[in-house]
mmCIF file of C-alpha atoms in Angstrom:
data_model
loop_
_atom_site.group_PDB
_atom_site.id
_atom_site.type_symbol
_atom_site.label_atom_id
_atom_site.label_comp_id
_atom_site.label_asym_id
_atom_site.label_seq_id
_atom_site.Cartn_x
_atom_site.Cartn_y
_atom_site.Cartn_z
ATOM 1 C CA MET I 19 0.001 -0.126 -0.033
ATOM 2 C CA ASP I 20 1.181 3.523 -0.742
ATOM 3 C CA ASN I 21 1.145 6.619 1.466
ATOM 4 C CA ARG I 22 -2.095 7.744 -0.117
ATOM 5 C CA HIS I 23 -4.089 4.893 1.486
ATOM 6 C CA TRP I 24 -2.691 5.609 4.845
ATOM 7 C CA ILE I 25 -3.549 9.385 4.347
ATOM 8 C CA ASP I 26 -7.054 8.626 3.183
ATOM 9 C CA MET I 27 -7.551 6.242 6.220
ATOM 10 C CA LEU I 28 -6.690 8.853 8.836
ATOM 11 C CA LYS I 29 -8.749 11.517 7.074
ATOM 12 C CA ASN I 30 -11.639 9.441 6.704
ATOM 13 C CA ASN I 31 -11.412 7.947 10.494
ATOM 14 C CA PRO I 32 -14.230 9.565 12.460
ATOM 15 C CA LYS I 33 -11.956 9.691 15.579
ATOM 16 C CA TYR I 34 -9.975 12.365 13.967
ATOM 17 C CA HIS I 35 -12.852 14.472 12.229
ATOM 18 C CA ARG I 36 -12.992 17.230 14.965
ATOM 19 C CA ALA I 37 -9.553 16.583 16.439
ATOM 20 C CA THR I 38 -7.332 19.720 16.131
ATOM 21 C CA ILE I 39 -3.516 19.243 15.024
ATOM 22 C CA ASP I 40 -2.783 19.941 18.777
ATOM 23 C CA GLN I 41 -4.533 16.830 19.953
ATOM 24 C CA ILE I 42 -2.736 14.637 17.011
ATOM 25 C CA ASP I 43 0.506 16.020 17.755
ATOM 26 C CA PRO I 44 1.282 15.751 21.592
ATOM 27 C CA LEU I 45 4.831 15.056 21.420
ATOM 28 C CA GLY I 46 5.197 18.301 19.174
ATOM 29 C CA ASN I 47 3.141 20.145 21.936
ATOM 30 C CA TRP I 48 5.451 18.882 24.712
ATOM 31 C CA GLN I 49 8.437 20.038 22.726
ATOM 32 C CA ARG I 50 7.408 23.331 21.993
ATOM 33 C CA SER I 51 6.222 23.800 25.650
ATOM 34 C CA LYS I 52 9.958 23.037 26.498
ATOM 35 C CA VAL I 53 11.313 25.445 24.045
ATOM 36 C CA MET I 54 9.159 27.956 25.523
ATOM 37 C CA GLU I 55 10.698 27.304 29.059
ATOM 38 C CA GLY I 56 13.963 27.444 27.523
ATOM 39 C CA ILE I 57 14.988 23.843 28.697
ATOM 40 C CA PHE I 58 15.950 22.497 25.072
ATOM 41 C CA ILE I 59 17.672 25.771 24.161
ATOM 42 C CA GLU I 60 19.867 25.670 27.480
ATOM 43 C CA ASN I 61 21.133 22.042 26.748
ATOM 44 C CA LYS I 62 23.266 23.046 23.864
ATOM 45 C CA GLY I 63 22.780 20.814 20.701
ATOM 46 C CA SER I 64 19.240 19.352 21.685
ATOM 47 C CA ILE I 65 17.016 21.894 19.925
ATOM 48 C CA GLU I 66 19.223 22.415 16.767
ATOM 49 C CA ALA I 67 19.026 18.811 15.778
ATOM 50 C CA SER I 68 15.522 18.306 16.180
ATOM 51 C CA GLY I 69 12.707 18.867 13.486
ATOM 52 C CA LEU I 70 11.321 21.782 15.277
ATOM 53 C CA GLY I 71 14.796 23.523 15.679
ATOM 54 C CA MET I 72 15.512 22.945 11.885
ATOM 55 C CA SER I 73 12.064 24.563 11.139
ATOM 56 C CA LEU I 74 12.939 27.368 13.432
ATOM 57 C CA ILE I 75 16.169 27.837 11.685
ATOM 58 C CA LYS I 76 14.462 27.670 7.974
ATOM 59 C CA ILE I 77 11.952 30.284 9.156
ATOM 60 C CA ASN I 78 14.517 32.634 10.597
ATOM 61 C CA ASP I 79 16.851 32.447 7.657
ATOM 62 C CA ARG I 80 13.837 32.831 5.093
ATOM 63 C CA TYR I 81 14.353 35.407 2.231
ATOM 64 C CA ILE I 82 11.935 38.125 3.000
ATOM 65 C CA GLY I 83 11.498 40.745 0.088
ATOM 66 C CA ASP I 84 9.041 43.528 -1.120
ATOM 67 C CA MET I 85 8.437 41.670 -4.218
ATOM 68 C CA PRO I 86 7.710 38.052 -4.981
ATOM 69 C CA SER I 87 10.504 36.063 -6.487
ATOM 70 C CA GLU I 88 10.145 34.059 -9.779
ATOM 71 C CA GLN I 89 12.546 31.470 -8.533
ATOM 72 C CA TYR I 90 11.544 28.738 -6.120
ATOM 73 C CA PRO I 91 13.527 26.117 -4.537
ATOM 74 C CA LEU I 92 12.914 22.415 -4.872
ATOM 75 C CA ASN I 93 10.844 22.394 -1.686
ATOM 76 C CA GLY I 94 12.803 19.940 0.656
ATOM 77 C CA CYS I 95 14.618 17.967 -2.027
ATOM 78 C CA CYS I 96 18.253 16.902 -1.700
ATOM 79 C CA VAL I 97 20.594 16.458 -4.575
ATOM 80 C CA PRO I 98 20.101 12.684 -5.472
ATOM 81 C CA GLY I 99 23.182 10.491 -4.979
ATOM 82 C CA CYS I 100 25.122 13.325 -3.257
ATOM 83 C CA ARG I 101 24.693 12.992 0.474
ATOM 84 C CA ARG I 102 22.661 9.611 0.626
ATOM 85 C CA LEU I 103 22.539 6.677 -1.814
ATOM 86 C CA TYR I 104 20.410 3.552 -1.461
ATOM 87 C CA VAL I 105 21.291 0.368 -3.273
ATOM 88 C CA ASN I 106 18.563 -2.294 -3.754
ATOM 89 C CA THR I 107 19.019 -5.873 -4.184
ATOM 90 C CA ASN I 108 19.184 -5.625 -8.018
ATOM 91 C CA GLY I 109 22.174 -3.165 -7.567
ATOM 92 C CA ASP I 110 20.132 -0.102 -8.595
ATOM 93 C CA PHE I 111 20.983 3.320 -7.054
ATOM 94 C CA LEU I 112 17.990 5.121 -5.663
ATOM 95 C CA PRO I 113 18.236 8.293 -3.995
ATOM 96 C CA CYS I 114 17.530 7.361 -0.486
ATOM 97 C CA GLU I 115 16.002 4.792 1.689
ATOM 98 C CA ARG I 116 12.702 6.777 2.199
ATOM 99 C CA ILE I 117 11.807 7.144 -1.370
ATOM 100 C CA GLY I 118 10.580 3.714 -2.049
ATOM 101 C CA THR I 119 9.667 2.899 -5.689
ATOM 102 C CA CYS I 120 11.070 5.394 -8.255
ATOM 103 C CA PRO I 121 13.302 5.598 -11.440
ATOM 104 C CA ASN I 122 16.840 4.336 -10.448
ATOM 105 C CA ILE I 123 19.794 6.944 -10.870
ATOM 106 C CA GLY I 124 22.251 4.218 -11.911
ATOM 107 C CA ASN I 125 23.563 0.956 -10.719
ATOM 108 C CA VAL I 126 26.609 -0.623 -9.214
ATOM 109 C CA ASP I 127 28.041 -1.745 -12.809
ATOM 110 C CA THR I 128 27.837 1.583 -14.455
ATOM 111 C CA GLY I 129 27.656 4.189 -11.697
ATOM 112 C CA ILE I 130 25.363 7.232 -11.151
ATOM 113 C CA SER I 131 23.770 8.505 -14.353
ATOM 114 C CA TYR I 132 23.794 12.176 -14.174
ATOM 115 C CA GLU I 133 21.394 12.142 -17.215
ATOM 116 C CA ARG I 134 18.621 10.029 -15.198
ATOM 117 C CA VAL I 135 19.005 12.445 -12.173
ATOM 118 C CA LYS I 136 18.482 15.652 -14.475
ATOM 119 C CA LYS I 137 15.667 13.952 -16.540
ATOM 120 C CA TYR I 138 13.572 12.553 -13.472
ATOM 121 C CA TYR I 139 14.668 14.545 -10.428
ATOM 122 C CA VAL I 140 15.209 17.982 -11.884
ATOM 123 C CA ASP I 141 13.545 18.404 -15.004
ATOM 124 C CA GLU I 142 10.443 16.070 -14.561
ATOM 125 C CA TYR I 143 10.160 17.274 -10.872
ATOM 126 C CA CYS I 144 9.874 21.014 -11.682
ATOM 127 C CA GLU I 145 7.875 20.466 -14.595
ATOM 128 C CA LYS I 146 5.302 18.596 -12.978
ATOM 129 C CA SER I 147 5.263 20.190 -9.373
ATOM 130 C CA ILE I 148 5.549 23.860 -10.522
ATOM 131 C CA LYS I 149 1.822 24.066 -11.585
ATOM 132 C CA LYS I 150 0.901 23.227 -7.902
ATOM 133 C CA CYS I 151 3.643 24.467 -5.865
ATOM 134 C CA SER I 152 4.177 27.941 -7.384
ATOM 135 C CA ASN I 153 0.874 29.014 -6.467
ATOM 136 C CA CYS I 154 1.340 27.584 -2.797
ATOM 137 C CA TRP I 155 2.188 30.131 0.029
ATOM 138 C CA ALA I 156 4.275 27.791 1.932
ATOM 139 C CA ILE I 157 6.711 27.018 -1.043
ATOM 140 C CA ARG I 158 9.660 28.639 0.565
ATOM 141 C CA LEU I 159 9.295 26.906 3.798
ATOM 142 C CA CYS I 160 8.316 23.557 2.470
ATOM 143 C CA SER I 161 9.920 20.438 3.362
ATOM 144 C CA MET I 162 8.369 17.636 1.098
ATOM 145 C CA CYS I 163 10.887 15.924 -0.892
ATOM 146 C CA TYR I 164 11.002 13.117 -3.564
ATOM 147 C CA ALA I 165 9.834 10.575 -1.155
ATOM 148 C CA GLY I 166 6.161 9.375 -1.484
ATOM 149 C CA ARG I 167 5.917 11.632 -4.784
ATOM 150 C CA TYR I 168 7.352 8.852 -7.237
ATOM 151 C CA ASN I 169 6.744 5.464 -8.471
ATOM 152 C CA ASP I 170 8.330 3.087 -10.899
ATOM 153 C CA ASP I 171 7.664 5.565 -13.870
ATOM 154 C CA GLY I 172 8.399 8.832 -12.297
ATOM 155 C CA PHE I 173 6.801 11.773 -10.607
ATOM 156 C CA GLU I 174 3.318 11.155 -9.394
ATOM 157 C CA ASN I 175 2.529 13.960 -6.915
ATOM 158 C CA ILE I 176 1.168 12.053 -3.952
ATOM 159 C CA GLY I 177 2.369 14.403 -1.292
ATOM 160 C CA ASN I 178 0.560 15.453 1.816
ATOM 161 C CA CYS I 179 0.543 19.179 1.009
ATOM 162 C CA ASP I 180 -2.330 19.969 3.308
ATOM 163 C CA GLY I 181 -0.533 18.309 6.423
ATOM 164 C CA THR I 182 2.690 20.046 5.389
ATOM 165 C CA ARG I 183 1.038 23.498 5.111
ATOM 166 C CA ARG I 184 -0.540 22.953 8.377
ATOM 167 C CA GLU I 185 3.024 22.081 10.014
ATOM 168 C CA ILE I 186 4.531 25.050 8.538
ATOM 169 C CA GLU I 187 1.632 27.325 9.703
ATOM 170 C CA LYS I 188 2.136 25.827 13.122
ATOM 171 C CA ASN I 189 5.773 26.483 13.275
ATOM 172 C CA LEU I 190 5.509 30.029 12.069
ATOM 173 C CA ILE I 191 2.960 30.885 14.790
ATOM 174 C CA PHE I 192 5.318 29.219 17.366
ATOM 175 C CA TYR I 193 8.351 31.044 16.039
ATOM 176 C CA HIS I 194 6.637 34.481 16.236
ATOM 177 C CA GLN I 195 5.422 33.716 19.956
ATOM 178 C CA LEU I 196 8.744 32.686 20.793
ATOM 179 C CA LEU I 197 10.008 35.961 19.260
ATOM 180 C CA GLU I 198 7.397 38.154 21.278
ATOM 181 C CA SER I 199 7.838 36.242 24.563
ATOM 182 C CA ASN I 200 11.273 34.984 24.968
ATOM 183 C CA PRO I 201 13.289 36.698 22.570
ATOM 184 C CA GLU I 202 16.470 35.796 24.188
ATOM 185 C CA LYS I 203 15.771 32.246 23.610
ATOM 186 C CA MET I 204 16.082 32.728 19.949
ATOM 187 C CA ASP I 205 19.843 33.505 20.085
ATOM 188 C CA PHE I 206 20.776 29.953 19.318
ATOM 189 C CA LEU I 207 19.267 30.810 15.641
ATOM 190 C CA ARG I 208 21.993 33.038 14.805
ATOM 191 C CA ASP I 209 24.698 30.560 15.243
ATOM 192 C CA THR I 210 23.133 27.367 13.757
ATOM 193 C CA TYR I 211 23.091 26.914 9.935
ATOM 194 C CA LEU I 212 21.264 24.190 8.009
ATOM 195 C CA VAL I 213 23.582 22.151 5.541
#
């Protein structure tokens, strides 16, 4: 079963119809409360390595301009084959262990195929996602990557955009709450960089 099946099951479950994102994410709520208290930040290294820490850094370092830009990032996508490489039992190279079924980017006999990387993970991804992504308010903070958006034939655009936007909105709200109530707790953002 693909991710779509599980997402649909969750959306159609009456147990979650009236639930807010806060009720669905108790661990995230706990982590945000600890950040507000300064506990994670005082223990150097704990918040920066977390998903929440990386989201706050991304929000803090975002481009802010007077006019919209005509260039958009490839969301949370990495450069396939650069930092990670997954080798399946056939010897095919896949971009990472999270992506599932997708076009390979080479194999153990011939190496990485830069043509396949460009065709599937740059050109096709841009062509097929730009229609949807370029009109999204969260495009510059989006963390969605290739995982869950491909099948054996190429880009399928399954992704959970609604959930990602809700998470970005929640992190933006938290970032500004923290900035207003405990600005000194934001100092760690100046010294931390995302690579």
